CSV table of C-alpha atoms in Angstrom, one decimal:
chain,number,residue,atom,x,y,z
A,299,UNK,CA,0.0,-0.2,0.1
A,300,UNK,CA,2.9,2.2,0.4
A,301,UNK,CA,4.2,1.7,-3.0
A,302,UNK,CA,0.7,3.3,-4.5
A,303,UNK,CA,1.0,5.4,-2.6
A,304,UNK,CA,4.1,7.1,-3.7
A,305,UNK,CA,3.0,5.4,-7.1
A,306,UNK,CA,0.3,8.3,-6.5
A,307,UNK,CA,2.3,10.8,-5.0
A,308,UNK,CA,4.7,10.4,-8.0
A,309,UNK,CA,1.9,10.4,-10.3
A,310,UNK,CA,0.1,13.7,-8.8
A,311,UNK,CA,3.9,15.9,-8.9
A,312,UNK,CA,4.4,14.7,-12.5
A,313,UNK,CA,1.1,16.6,-13.4
A,314,UNK,CA,1.3,19.7,-11.2
A,315,UNK,CA,4.8,19.6,-13.5
A,316,UNK,CA,2.8,19.5,-16.8
A,317,UNK,CA,0.0,22.1,-15.1
A,318,UNK,CA,2.8,24.1,-14.3
A,319,UNK,CA,4.4,24.0,-17.6
A,320,UNK,CA,1.4,24.7,-19.1
A,321,UNK,CA,0.8,28.3,-16.9
A,322,UNK,CA,4.5,29.6,-17.2
A,323,UNK,CA,3.7,29.0,-20.8
A,324,UNK,CA,0.8,31.0,-21.1
A,325,UNK,CA,2.3,33.2,-18.7
A,326,UNK,CA,5.4,34.3,-21.4
A,327,UNK,CA,2.3,34.5,-24.0
A,328,UNK,CA,0.7,37.3,-22.5
A,329,UNK,CA,4.2,38.7,-21.5
A,330,UNK,CA,5.2,39.0,-25.4
A,331,UNK,CA,1.3,40.2,-25.6
A,332,UNK,CA,1.6,43.1,-23.2
A,333,UNK,CA,5.4,43.5,-24.8
A,334,UNK,CA,3.9,43.9,-28.6
A,335,UNK,CA,1.0,46.5,-27.4
A,336,UNK,CA,3.6,48.6,-25.4
A,337,UNK,CA,5.7,48.3,-28.7
A,338,UNK,CA,2.4,49.3,-31.0
A,339,UNK,CA,1.7,52.2,-28.5
A,340,UNK,CA,5.1,53.6,-28.7
A,341,UNK,CA,4.6,54.0,-31.9
A,342,UNK,CA,1.7,55.4,-32.4
A,343,UNK,CA,2.2,57.7,-29.3
A,344,UNK,CA,5.2,58.7,-31.8
A,345,UNK,CA,3.3,58.6,-35.0
A,346,UNK,CA,1.1,61.1,-33.0
A,347,UNK,CA,4.2,63.1,-31.8
A,348,UNK,CA,5.6,63.3,-35.2
A,349,UNK,CA,2.0,65.1,-36.7
A,350,UNK,CA,1.4,67.3,-33.9
A,351,UNK,CA,5.3,69.2,-34.5
A,352,UNK,CA,4.7,69.0,-38.6
A,353,UNK,CA,1.4,70.3,-37.6
A,354,UNK,CA,2.5,73.0,-34.9
A,355,UNK,CA,5.7,74.4,-37.6
A,356,UNK,CA,3.1,75.0,-40.0
A,357,UNK,CA,0.8,76.7,-38.0
A,358,UNK,CA,3.0,78.1,-35.4
A,359,UNK,CA,0.0,80.2,-34.0
A,360,UNK,CA,-2.5,76.5,-33.5
A,361,UNK,CA,1.1,75.9,-31.2
A,362,UNK,CA,0.1,78.5,-28.9
A,363,UNK,CA,-3.4,77.7,-28.6
A,364,UNK,CA,-2.5,74.6,-27.8
A,365,UNK,CA,0.3,75.4,-25.1
A,366,UNK,CA,-2.4,77.4,-23.7
A,367,UNK,CA,-5.2,75.1,-23.9
A,368,UNK,CA,-2.6,71.9,-22.6
A,369,UNK,CA,-1.4,74.5,-19.6
A,370,UNK,CA,-5.3,74.8,-18.6
A,371,UNK,CA,-7.2,71.7,-19.0
A,372,UNK,CA,-8.8,71.8,-15.3
A,373,UNK,CA,-10.1,75.2,-16.2
A,374,UNK,CA,-12.7,73.1,-18.3
A,375,UNK,CA,-15.9,70.9,-17.2
A,376,UNK,CA,-15.6,67.9,-19.9
A,377,UNK,CA,-12.6,67.0,-22.3
A,378,UNK,CA,-11.6,69.5,-25.0
A,379,UNK,CA,-10.1,67.2,-27.9
A,380,UNK,CA,-7.6,69.2,-30.4
A,381,UNK,CA,-7.0,70.2,-33.5
A,382,UNK,CA,-8.3,67.2,-34.4
A,383,UNK,CA,-5.6,66.8,-36.9
A,384,UNK,CA,-4.0,65.8,-34.4
A,385,UNK,CA,-6.7,63.4,-32.4
A,386,UNK,CA,-7.1,61.2,-36.1
A,387,UNK,CA,-5.3,58.5,-36.5
A,388,UNK,CA,-6.0,56.8,-40.0
A,389,UNK,CA,-4.7,53.2,-41.4
A,390,UNK,CA,-3.7,53.7,-44.4
A,391,UNK,CA,-1.9,56.7,-46.3
A,392,UNK,CA,-4.5,57.0,-48.8
A,393,UNK,CA,-6.7,57.4,-46.1
A,394,UNK,CA,-4.8,59.9,-45.0
A,395,UNK,CA,-4.7,61.5,-48.5
A,396,UNK,CA,-8.4,61.1,-48.5
A,397,UNK,CA,-8.6,63.3,-45.3
A,398,UNK,CA,-6.4,65.9,-46.4
A,399,UNK,CA,-8.0,66.4,-49.9
A,400,UNK,CA,-11.6,66.6,-48.4
A,401,UNK,CA,-12.1,67.7,-45.1
A,402,UNK,CA,-11.4,71.4,-45.1
A,403,UNK,CA,-8.0,72.9,-43.4
A,404,UNK,CA,-10.0,75.2,-40.7
A,405,UNK,CA,-12.2,72.4,-39.3
A,406,UNK,CA,-8.9,69.8,-38.7
A,407,UNK,CA,-7.3,72.4,-37.6
A,408,UNK,CA,-10.7,73.1,-35.2
A,409,UNK,CA,-10.9,72.3,-31.2
A,410,UNK,CA,-13.9,70.3,-30.1
A,411,UNK,CA,-15.7,71.0,-27.1
A,412,UNK,CA,-18.6,68.7,-25.0
A,413,UNK,CA,-20.6,71.7,-23.6
A,414,UNK,CA,-21.5,75.5,-24.3
A,415,UNK,CA,-19.7,76.5,-21.0
A,416,UNK,CA,-16.3,74.7,-22.0
A,417,UNK,CA,-17.1,76.4,-25.4
A,418,UNK,CA,-18.1,79.8,-24.2
A,419,UNK,CA,-14.5,79.6,-22.3
A,420,UNK,CA,-12.4,78.6,-24.5
A,421,UNK,CA,-13.7,80.8,-27.3
A,422,UNK,CA,-13.0,84.0,-24.0
A,423,UNK,CA,-10.0,82.9,-23.4
A,424,UNK,CA,-8.4,82.6,-26.8
A,425,UNK,CA,-10.0,84.6,-29.5
A,426,UNK,CA,-11.2,87.0,-27.0
A,427,UNK,CA,-8.3,87.6,-24.7
A,428,UNK,CA,-5.0,86.5,-26.8
A,429,UNK,CA,-6.3,87.1,-29.6
A,430,UNK,CA,-5.1,84.3,-31.2
A,431,UNK,CA,-7.2,82.3,-33.7
A,432,UNK,CA,-9.3,79.0,-33.0
A,433,UNK,CA,-12.2,77.2,-34.6
A,434,UNK,CA,-14.1,75.8,-32.1
A,435,UNK,CA,-17.1,72.8,-32.5
A,436,UNK,CA,-19.9,72.0,-29.6
A,437,UNK,CA,-20.5,68.4,-29.9
A,438,UNK,CA,-22.9,68.0,-27.3
A,439,UNK,CA,-21.9,65.2,-24.1
A,440,UNK,CA,-19.5,64.2,-26.3
A,441,UNK,CA,-22.3,62.2,-29.1
């Protein structure tokens, strides 16, 4: 009976080792997926940074507006998005070219707010007080 008990224990140890190997493999796969996701996110952020840099180089006043907004986001009730050109990501060069050809430049340089109070605040602070050109689009409740 002691032999059967020892044999049972060895089988359980062996099954546990197999299960441990399976779990270790799953963990390794998840870590690889996480690393791939982080790399993709880094690339997206780099692309976004280059796009912002290019847009702001072409439109210095837009950069002034963006800088002011970035420093004063806490003043707003809801998120403020923009400039729209910095927020858009496309899957292909053709799609990007189509957007550039068919969407007015003034719209691509616009900011999007989600409530009337933020619209008024942004317009007053940027356009009236700082005399910077700005286009603001109101999308109620972000819908």
